[in-house]
Amino acid sequence: MQTGRLHGRSPVHQRPGVIWAAPAFVYFLVFAVVPLVLVVGLSFTHWNGLGMPRWAGAANWSRLAEDPTLGSSIRLSLILTAVAWLVQTPISLLLGVWAAGPGRGRAALSAVFFVPLLMSNAAVALLWQSLLDPNFGLAELIGPLLGAPDGNVLGDPGRALAAMALVVSWQFIPFHMLLYQAATRQIPRSLYEAAAIDGAGRARRFWSITLPQLRHTIVSSSVLIVVGSLTYFETILLITGAGPGTATRVLPLHMYITGFQAFEMGYASALAVLLVAAGTALSIGIVRMTGYSRMDSSREGM
Amino acid sequence: MTTRQEIRRARTAPAGAHARPARPGPRRDGSRRPPFLRRANPLAALGALAWLVVVGMPVYYLVTVSLRTRADYLTAGPLAPPTSPTLDNYRLVLTGEFGRYFVNTAIVTVVSIAVVLALALPAAYAIVRGRHPLIRTGFSMMLLGLAIPSQAVIVPLYLLITRMHMYDSLAGIILPTVAFLLPVAVLVLTSTLREIPNELYEALALDGGGPMEALRTLAIPLSRPGLITVAVYVAVNAWNGFLFPLVLTQSQDQRVLTMGLWSLQGQYTSNVPALMAAMTLSVLPVLLFYAIGRRRLVSGLTAGFGK
Amino acid sequence: MLRVRRRARYLALVAASALALSACGSSGPAGGGSGEVRVWSLQDGVNKAEREAVAAYNKSADPKVKMETFLNDPYKQKLQVAMGSPQAPDVFMNWGGGNLKQYVDAGQVHDLTGALNADPAWRDRFLPVVMKTAQINGKYYGVPERGMQPIVLFYNKDVFAKAGQQPPKTWDDLLRLVDVFKDRGVTPFALAGSQAWTELMWLEYLLDRIGGPAPFQAIVERRPGAWKDPSVLRALTMIRELVDRGAFGTNYASVDYDVGGASTIFAQGKAAMHLMGSWEYATQLEQNPDFVKKDRMGWTAFPSVPGGQGDPKNIVGNPSNYMSVSAGSKDKEAAVRFLKEGLTSDAYIRGMISVGEVPAIKGVEPQLRSGPAPEYGTFIYGLVSGAPNFTQSWDQALPPNVAEAMLTNLSKLFLKDITPQQFADAMDKIK
């Protein structure tokens, strides 16, 4: 290596020291890692948001066992995630593969499809709340098709949850569609050419070339849907406020309401620790499955 | 070839895969595709049209309702075309507090971009070029931090921000917003900087340049695509942020757009058209941005793998 | 949603004065120097009248008054943070009852009993039933300063006329009307059931009619078993019967108050009646002006329940907002003087009436008659002044964790997810 030879003469290859990275690391430490430690600490206290937290021992943790809403909120989170996955994956995959093809029409349509992703959660939520209004919205129009002739979509526990899954799907399908679109373009064309020579039809090519070639993307997209489902909370808070009853009170929402409406921040912290555990488990999954830490090599697949 | 020339050459050529994100729209080499791939697929087109309805209907509703009078909205069906469109709703919204929300949001967005870039770029540079063991440790911490759902630490953040006397200030929103956008920003910039060939650094060092010089003349110019991607990513997230403003601010003076929309819902009660006008106005800047720099926006949005 | 609701509740009062809101402007940062009386209040439609009162008062006052205002939801939080700190305001607006009590218990509120007794003319200007909510442990810690908001049964006169019916006077009337309107394809009661506080109004009135104020007093005092009182169970059971009877239609749980759902179907005649706070008048005036102006909206007291122990004249709702003086104020005398001369002045009372409020002041009927809503204003005034008891809205009177659980469980009761007994059991467990 040349550097070795030059080393004696000038400070070649002067490496940036740790000081370059320190501001970012310290900042992140203070506003992300310290809160993470604090949330564990707070879960052992009683605190109503005012004054100082009072030591509570394991009271909040034993309360987890007797909280009837906790079980239902975990169950709802799982159902919502599963339904959101089932809705988003096939639609975004098909749309993505379709959008990867040539033609101006496709490009124009894909551009329109993108719009929901540009809207904030708040805007998406308020738009859909208005659309689902039983008296003036579309609920009156499409309600009968959903088995709710009176437009009672958000007021019915089952339908409200389904509606939440559909709204978040509406919002995030464009994103997953993008992932699939990019991945489809990476598939070597020679594969299709060979298949065409073998006389494979369109459906056949999709099943035996496109789909297998997209498997990594399916995995990453799925993992992202699962992790992302932890963030659906804003949309739900705005549309149903966790109701009717507790029908859409998913785990993050249960935590938020406990903390900032009932002002039981100690117990909310215990719930938050559960959330952190779930989030960590899920994203360790991400790192393992997609090799996210080796960005340079894995990016192309995304 | 001198170092400068080399750098200039590298500047004109996009650096690495990241600078060349999948371009939506027609491929330039589409004409070279075998004929069977160009044949229309009616089933798929039908599916795409169906999705157009699913996406288009709410958007159509948003825009047409915003152009109606309230009486018209309450009597005509939700999807009826606006027979006598009016801009009164926009006028009502714009004469209210909307301008202030808009300015607040812009401040939060611009400052967040600046702080994220100022923190993430040197960090990414040190991660790529530095050899200190602490840098590795810090980088791993950030990668793990990617996993922390922001709402899970909202209670301690509330404690932290109130104790720092930052409660109900735009700074109180910006601080945690930046923290939770940092990991992705560092990741994206790290991968961009990795694309800069080692030889360029060595050549620069031959000319006697230190790390500051390398950052200024090499890293910043050559990682422009990455920097823009990060800026867009931060902009979209900060612009649309909801949880931090919700928990960390309260007064009307400190209200950002997303909170403003929510409060307008209470303020305008049944005036849905006015609410829709406000929502349209809140989406416009992002939409405009999208129209201008679609490619960057797409890469910015996918940078974080989700909003 | 607690947050949205309170805001809407007060914003609804603003009535066609969205511009007044922005014109009010807002205060700068708290710059509490000595030599001024700092007053905290709400930023809403009524605040306009307050500001005029402050301006008038300041013309001759020394020290002068500086008013700072906040939106409804954040206000409570801001106040809780500030109280007991050196930044505490000299005079602060509050909701009385449990809200005020926590500050009184912490020794942060100045006892006004002495000042009131020293000036009986001042003391006796307020309606006693409203003063009660500012009375804690037998002492007065605040004076009413805003309008009274009892919950009222509104009815659609057109719908009643077409059916040849009169508004209900008793529970049996009410049940009969439910069947009558159901047969005619009209929803008997509009209910914004996506927000449980609208459902709470039914429980508040029914419990008071059945058992009087005592059972809820037991709940407020957190007495063990208070939620399992037979009168509570009976009220819950009657609610359940109403739901089963179809009194609220089928899609009430989707209907929202903040986006105007319930008020609009009521005004359009799709629903015959609406149990709502007195601010519904202002809401309708803004949203469906013809409904009010053409005299199609009627109002009456909540019906009596046969065999109930509660006085049918009792009311529930928000008695008023109160102004209290901080115990830590450097100049309590000046603060009390402002309450007396600034916020009980004739000019302020006129100002309140002009923005549609009904002040808790004795003998304001003549002024109400010349106000913006003479008939309605005098009705509300008569309703409150004739009430032996005015129970504060439960979600205001109870601590936040109890209120949150109560609203969630009530919503489930209306959905028929849980039985009255399960409701009582669940609430009884809350610590």
Tab-separated table of C-alpha atoms in Angstrom, chain C residues 36-368:
chain	number	residue	atom	x	y	z
C	36	GLU	CA	-49.419	44.139	38.869
C	37	VAL	CA	-52.097	41.571	39.422
C	38	ARG	CA	-51.603	38.626	37.088
C	39	VAL	CA	-54.809	36.926	36.063
C	40	TRP	CA	-55.057	33.658	34.169
C	41	SER	CA	-58.102	32.822	32.147
C	42	LEU	CA	-59.357	30.888	29.157
C	43	GLN	CA	-58.953	32.008	25.615
C	44	ASP	CA	-62.413	31.710	24.128
C	45	GLY	CA	-65.422	33.769	23.170
C	46	VAL	CA	-66.141	34.929	26.698
C	47	ASN	CA	-62.628	36.181	27.132
C	48	LYS	CA	-63.541	39.176	24.990
C	49	ALA	CA	-65.873	40.365	27.743
C	50	GLU	CA	-63.186	39.708	30.359
C	51	ARG	CA	-60.660	41.761	28.476
C	52	GLU	CA	-63.040	44.655	28.220
C	53	ALA	CA	-63.640	44.405	31.948
C	54	VAL	CA	-59.899	44.388	32.604
C	55	ALA	CA	-59.365	47.392	30.361
C	56	ALA	CA	-62.122	49.312	32.107
C	57	TYR	CA	-60.833	48.311	35.525
C	58	ASN	CA	-57.275	49.316	34.683
C	59	LYS	CA	-58.298	52.856	33.889
C	60	SER	CA	-58.411	53.681	37.551
C	61	ALA	CA	-56.806	50.722	39.270
C	62	ASP	CA	-53.484	50.543	41.022
C	63	PRO	CA	-51.870	48.046	40.756
C	64	LYS	CA	-53.104	47.241	37.293
C	65	VAL	CA	-54.330	43.880	36.130
C	66	LYS	CA	-52.527	41.846	33.489
C	67	MET	CA	-54.555	39.040	31.952
C	68	GLU	CA	-53.012	35.994	30.305
C	69	THR	CA	-55.116	33.469	28.472
C	70	PHE	CA	-54.743	29.849	27.422
C	71	LEU	CA	-56.782	27.337	25.484
C	72	ASN	CA	-59.045	25.151	27.520
C	73	ASP	CA	-57.223	21.826	27.524
C	74	PRO	CA	-53.721	23.098	28.124
C	75	TYR	CA	-54.940	25.519	30.728
C	76	LYS	CA	-55.467	22.941	33.444
C	77	GLN	CA	-52.054	21.490	32.893
C	78	LYS	CA	-50.373	24.866	32.842
C	79	LEU	CA	-52.157	25.810	36.020
C	80	GLN	CA	-51.156	22.612	37.780
C	81	VAL	CA	-47.552	23.205	36.863
C	82	ALA	CA	-47.600	26.847	37.903
C	83	MET	CA	-49.504	26.537	41.177
C	84	GLY	CA	-47.221	26.394	44.130
C	85	SER	CA	-44.354	27.771	42.091
C	86	PRO	CA	-43.176	31.388	42.234
C	87	GLN	CA	-44.752	31.851	38.797
C	88	ALA	CA	-48.255	31.230	40.125
C	89	PRO	CA	-50.742	33.871	38.954
C	90	ASP	CA	-52.422	36.085	41.555
C	91	VAL	CA	-55.888	35.271	40.263
C	92	PHE	CA	-56.746	32.120	38.356
C	93	MET	CA	-59.811	30.755	36.658
C	94	ASN	CA	-60.916	27.261	37.642
C	95	TRP	CA	-63.877	24.904	37.458
C	96	GLY	CA	-64.626	24.699	41.174
C	97	GLY	CA	-65.386	21.356	42.816
C	98	GLY	CA	-62.724	18.669	42.733
C	99	ASN	CA	-60.592	20.745	40.423
C	100	LEU	CA	-60.349	23.563	42.950
C	101	LYS	CA	-60.197	21.253	45.943
C	102	GLN	CA	-56.811	19.822	45.041
C	103	TYR	CA	-55.314	23.302	45.230
C	104	VAL	CA	-57.184	24.099	48.420
C	105	ASP	CA	-55.906	20.884	49.997
C	106	ALA	CA	-52.384	21.886	49.027
C	107	GLY	CA	-52.877	25.239	50.773
C	108	GLN	CA	-52.471	27.163	47.548
C	109	VAL	CA	-55.797	29.029	47.518
C	110	HIS	CA	-56.740	32.102	49.497
C	111	ASP	CA	-59.914	31.763	51.590
C	112	LEU	CA	-62.416	34.332	50.327
C	113	THR	CA	-65.021	33.724	53.037
C	114	GLY	CA	-63.846	36.697	55.091
C	115	ALA	CA	-63.858	39.097	52.180
C	116	LEU	CA	-67.301	37.907	51.066
C	117	ASN	CA	-68.806	38.225	54.536
C	118	ALA	CA	-67.266	41.648	54.969
C	119	ASP	CA	-69.193	42.799	51.934
C	120	PRO	CA	-72.590	41.060	52.019
C	121	ALA	CA	-73.791	43.033	49.021
C	122	TRP	CA	-71.058	41.451	46.934
C	123	ARG	CA	-71.576	38.003	48.439
C	124	ASP	CA	-75.300	38.029	47.847
C	125	ARG	CA	-75.062	38.955	44.185
C	126	PHE	CA	-74.226	35.363	43.216
C	127	LEU	CA	-76.704	32.512	42.903
C	128	PRO	CA	-76.176	30.336	45.991
C	129	VAL	CA	-76.569	27.050	44.071
C	130	VAL	CA	-73.629	28.052	41.897
C	131	MET	CA	-71.594	29.363	44.842
C	132	LYS	CA	-71.837	25.890	46.366
C	133	THR	CA	-69.363	24.485	43.868
C	134	ALA	CA	-66.734	26.977	45.077
C	135	GLN	CA	-67.393	26.045	48.676
C	136	ILE	CA	-64.887	23.607	50.092
C	137	ASN	CA	-64.901	22.447	53.698
C	138	GLY	CA	-67.482	25.128	54.411
C	139	LYS	CA	-65.375	27.985	53.076
C	140	TYR	CA	-65.543	29.925	49.842
C	141	TYR	CA	-62.458	29.725	47.644
C	142	GLY	CA	-63.778	31.283	44.475
C	143	VAL	CA	-66.461	33.449	42.929
C	144	PRO	CA	-68.405	32.619	39.771
C	145	GLU	CA	-67.263	34.666	36.828
C	146	ARG	CA	-68.642	33.045	33.722
C	147	GLY	CA	-71.861	31.672	32.354
C	148	MET	CA	-73.775	28.709	33.737
C	149	GLN	CA	-73.998	25.581	31.600
C	150	PRO	CA	-76.692	23.220	32.853
C	151	ILE	CA	-77.625	20.221	30.714
C	152	VAL	CA	-80.936	20.733	28.990
C	153	LEU	CA	-83.309	18.545	27.002
C	154	PHE	CA	-83.677	20.137	23.578
C	155	TYR	CA	-86.452	19.118	21.210
C	156	ASN	CA	-87.315	19.740	17.598
C	157	LYS	CA	-90.642	21.617	17.546
C	158	ASP	CA	-91.455	20.644	13.950
C	159	VAL	CA	-91.011	16.975	14.640
C	160	PHE	CA	-93.120	17.198	17.789
C	161	ALA	CA	-95.842	19.153	16.030
C	162	LYS	CA	-96.052	16.658	13.183
C	163	ALA	CA	-96.418	13.823	15.655
C	164	GLY	CA	-98.856	15.818	17.757
C	165	GLN	CA	-96.722	15.394	20.864
C	166	GLN	CA	-95.621	17.460	23.842
C	167	PRO	CA	-92.123	17.372	25.371
C	168	PRO	CA	-91.790	14.778	28.153
C	169	LYS	CA	-92.461	15.726	31.767
C	170	THR	CA	-91.921	12.326	33.297
C	171	TRP	CA	-89.898	9.252	32.523
C	172	ASP	CA	-93.043	7.463	31.358
C	173	ASP	CA	-93.731	10.287	28.887
C	174	LEU	CA	-90.218	9.891	27.638
C	175	LEU	CA	-90.511	6.148	27.124
C	176	ARG	CA	-93.815	6.590	25.302
C	177	LEU	CA	-92.251	9.241	23.052
C	178	VAL	CA	-89.420	6.886	22.192
C	179	ASP	CA	-91.954	4.436	20.794
C	180	VAL	CA	-93.942	7.144	19.032
C	181	PHE	CA	-90.956	8.567	17.203
C	182	LYS	CA	-89.505	5.173	16.423
C	183	ASP	CA	-92.753	4.223	14.722
C	184	ARG	CA	-92.535	7.390	12.662
C	185	GLY	CA	-89.002	6.556	11.543
C	186	VAL	CA	-87.449	9.347	13.565
C	187	THR	CA	-84.581	8.676	15.952
C	188	PRO	CA	-85.980	9.655	19.356
C	189	PHE	CA	-82.728	11.067	20.748
C	190	ALA	CA	-79.698	12.340	18.888
C	191	LEU	CA	-76.632	11.028	20.683
C	192	ALA	CA	-73.011	11.690	19.769
C	193	GLY	CA	-72.025	8.312	21.161
C	194	SER	CA	-68.510	8.273	19.736
C	195	GLN	CA	-67.751	10.614	22.620
C	196	ALA	CA	-68.685	9.077	25.932
C	197	TRP	CA	-69.181	12.387	27.730
C	198	THR	CA	-72.438	12.823	25.821
C	199	GLU	CA	-73.592	9.489	27.209
C	200	LEU	CA	-72.484	10.500	30.671
C	201	MET	CA	-75.178	13.222	30.731
C	202	TRP	CA	-77.850	10.520	30.857
C	203	LEU	CA	-76.222	8.787	33.796
C	204	GLU	CA	-75.728	12.067	35.647
C	205	TYR	CA	-79.376	13.072	35.369
C	206	LEU	CA	-80.827	9.627	35.997
C	207	LEU	CA	-78.783	9.059	39.133
C	208	ASP	CA	-79.782	12.465	40.463
C	209	ARG	CA	-83.462	11.858	39.750
C	210	ILE	CA	-83.376	8.400	41.317
C	211	GLY	CA	-81.199	8.943	44.340
C	212	GLY	CA	-80.663	12.695	44.626
C	213	PRO	CA	-77.197	14.195	44.930
C	214	ALA	CA	-76.053	11.872	47.751
C	215	PRO	CA	-74.977	8.784	45.740
C	216	PHE	CA	-72.694	10.827	43.542
C	217	GLN	CA	-71.328	12.658	46.567
C	218	ALA	CA	-70.332	9.228	47.893
C	219	ILE	CA	-68.587	8.503	44.604
C	220	VAL	CA	-66.713	11.815	44.718
C	221	GLU	CA	-65.590	11.068	48.260
C	222	ARG	CA	-64.377	7.694	47.003
C	223	ARG	CA	-66.380	5.774	49.577
C	224	PRO	CA	-65.975	2.028	49.162
C	225	GLY	CA	-68.864	0.459	47.305
C	226	ALA	CA	-70.235	3.827	46.173
C	227	TRP	CA	-70.416	2.662	42.563
C	228	LYS	CA	-72.427	-0.380	43.631
C	229	ASP	CA	-75.170	1.678	45.223
C	230	PRO	CA	-78.606	0.364	44.138
C	231	SER	CA	-79.504	3.782	42.709
C	232	VAL	CA	-76.426	3.721	40.472
C	233	LEU	CA	-77.369	0.250	39.257
C	234	ARG	CA	-80.930	1.340	38.621
C	235	ALA	CA	-79.788	4.349	36.602
C	236	LEU	CA	-77.457	2.151	34.542
C	237	THR	CA	-80.249	-0.360	33.991
C	238	MET	CA	-82.605	2.371	32.776
C	239	ILE	CA	-79.945	3.496	30.319
C	240	ARG	CA	-79.588	-0.031	29.082
C	241	GLU	CA	-83.367	-0.234	28.615
C	242	LEU	CA	-83.326	2.983	26.625
C	243	VAL	CA	-80.621	1.599	24.351
C	244	ASP	CA	-82.512	-1.654	23.895
C	245	ARG	CA	-85.683	0.255	23.138
C	246	GLY	CA	-83.927	2.019	20.268
C	247	ALA	CA	-84.030	5.469	21.857
C	248	PHE	CA	-80.772	6.453	20.198
C	249	GLY	CA	-81.208	4.698	16.867
C	250	THR	CA	-78.644	2.178	15.713
C	251	ASN	CA	-75.603	4.148	14.609
C	252	TYR	CA	-75.202	6.518	17.557
C	253	ALA	CA	-71.792	5.084	18.422
C	254	SER	CA	-70.460	6.458	15.111
C	255	VAL	CA	-71.835	9.937	15.666
C	256	ASP	CA	-69.510	12.676	16.813
C	257	TYR	CA	-70.335	15.936	18.573
C	258	ASP	CA	-67.237	17.837	17.550
C	259	VAL	CA	-67.891	17.470	13.842
C	260	GLY	CA	-71.500	18.423	14.389
C	261	GLY	CA	-73.068	15.021	13.726
C	262	ALA	CA	-75.604	14.901	16.532
C	263	SER	CA	-76.570	18.560	16.344
C	264	THR	CA	-77.158	18.385	12.621
C	265	ILE	CA	-79.383	15.302	12.553
C	266	PHE	CA	-81.345	16.899	15.389
C	267	ALA	CA	-81.734	20.171	13.499
C	268	GLN	CA	-82.669	18.346	10.315
C	269	GLY	CA	-85.449	16.511	12.090
C	270	LYS	CA	-83.858	13.085	11.746
C	271	ALA	CA	-83.854	13.037	15.527
C	272	ALA	CA	-86.558	14.430	17.798
C	273	MET	CA	-84.625	15.341	20.952
C	274	HIS	CA	-81.093	16.019	22.109
C	275	LEU	CA	-79.831	15.969	25.677
C	276	MET	CA	-76.935	18.407	25.686
C	277	GLY	CA	-75.239	21.187	27.596
C	278	SER	CA	-76.682	24.659	27.324
C	279	TRP	CA	-73.971	25.497	24.784
C	280	GLU	CA	-76.023	23.541	22.239
C	281	TYR	CA	-77.940	26.763	21.630
C	282	ALA	CA	-74.785	28.542	20.504
C	283	THR	CA	-73.701	25.499	18.502
C	284	GLN	CA	-76.999	25.406	16.643
C	285	LEU	CA	-76.974	29.139	16.118
C	286	GLU	CA	-73.648	28.748	14.390
C	287	GLN	CA	-74.256	25.508	12.517
C	288	ASN	CA	-77.936	25.650	11.700
C	289	PRO	CA	-78.927	29.271	12.203
C	290	ASP	CA	-82.407	28.852	10.740
C	291	PHE	CA	-83.241	26.124	13.203
C	292	VAL	CA	-82.801	28.605	16.049
C	293	LYS	CA	-83.917	31.809	14.399
C	294	LYS	CA	-87.133	30.355	13.042
C	295	ASP	CA	-87.976	29.138	16.509
C	296	ARG	CA	-87.960	25.449	15.658
C	297	MET	CA	-85.752	24.438	18.587
C	298	GLY	CA	-87.451	23.960	21.932
C	299	TRP	CA	-85.962	23.252	25.341
C	300	THR	CA	-87.125	21.834	28.619
C	301	ALA	CA	-85.852	20.401	31.887
C	302	PHE	CA	-84.933	16.739	32.221
C	303	PRO	CA	-88.068	14.758	33.105
C	304	SER	CA	-88.824	13.494	36.568
C	305	VAL	CA	-88.508	9.831	37.431
C	306	PRO	CA	-91.495	8.396	39.330
C	307	GLY	CA	-90.545	7.212	42.778
C	308	GLY	CA	-87.160	8.873	42.608
C	309	GLN	CA	-85.774	10.656	45.641
C	310	GLY	CA	-84.124	13.451	43.681
C	311	ASP	CA	-85.834	16.783	43.269
C	312	PRO	CA	-86.923	17.106	39.605
C	313	LYS	CA	-85.704	20.690	39.794
C	314	ASN	CA	-82.123	19.535	40.349
C	315	ILE	CA	-79.759	20.041	37.490
C	316	VAL	CA	-76.384	18.737	36.356
C	317	GLY	CA	-73.733	20.266	34.151
C	318	ASN	CA	-71.092	22.916	34.572
C	319	PRO	CA	-72.223	25.347	37.282
C	320	SER	CA	-69.784	28.040	36.204
C	321	ASN	CA	-66.133	28.903	36.054
C	322	TYR	CA	-64.683	30.539	39.106
C	323	MET	CA	-61.971	33.020	39.860
C	324	SER	CA	-59.803	32.261	42.868
C	325	VAL	CA	-56.910	34.047	44.512
C	326	SER	CA	-53.573	32.290	45.052
C	327	ALA	CA	-52.478	31.931	48.642
C	328	GLY	CA	-49.014	32.950	47.490
C	329	SER	CA	-50.116	36.195	45.876
C	330	LYS	CA	-48.086	39.172	47.021
C	331	ASP	CA	-51.059	41.482	46.951
C	332	LYS	CA	-54.161	39.507	47.875
C	333	GLU	CA	-56.065	42.654	48.661
C	334	ALA	CA	-55.624	43.998	45.149
C	335	ALA	CA	-56.538	40.598	43.748
C	336	VAL	CA	-59.776	40.471	45.742
C	337	ARG	CA	-60.518	44.041	44.749
C	338	PHE	CA	-60.273	43.026	41.099
C	339	LEU	CA	-62.716	40.166	41.652
C	340	LYS	CA	-65.141	42.516	43.315
C	341	GLU	CA	-64.834	45.604	41.169
C	342	GLY	CA	-63.619	44.164	37.894
C	343	LEU	CA	-65.445	40.860	37.523
C	344	THR	CA	-68.647	41.594	39.386
C	345	SER	CA	-69.115	44.952	37.733
C	346	ASP	CA	-72.303	45.741	35.849
C	347	ALA	CA	-70.260	46.392	32.738
C	348	TYR	CA	-68.729	42.920	32.864
C	349	ILE	CA	-72.089	41.285	33.431
C	350	ARG	CA	-73.485	43.144	30.435
C	351	GLY	CA	-70.454	42.074	28.421
C	352	MET	CA	-70.980	38.425	29.359
C	353	ILE	CA	-74.631	38.561	28.360
C	354	SER	CA	-73.743	40.166	25.064
C	355	VAL	CA	-71.549	37.192	24.108
C	356	GLY	CA	-74.365	34.813	24.976
C	357	GLU	CA	-73.512	33.830	28.534
C	358	VAL	CA	-75.964	33.513	31.395
C	359	PRO	CA	-74.128	34.855	34.447
C	360	ALA	CA	-74.652	33.377	37.908
C	361	ILE	CA	-75.771	36.760	39.212
C	362	LYS	CA	-79.058	37.371	41.007
C	363	GLY	CA	-81.640	39.457	39.247
C	364	VAL	CA	-80.158	39.646	35.775
C	365	GLU	CA	-83.414	38.595	34.059
C	366	PRO	CA	-84.152	42.105	32.764
C	367	GLN	CA	-80.730	42.299	31.208
C	368	LEU	CA	-81.095	38.793	29.782
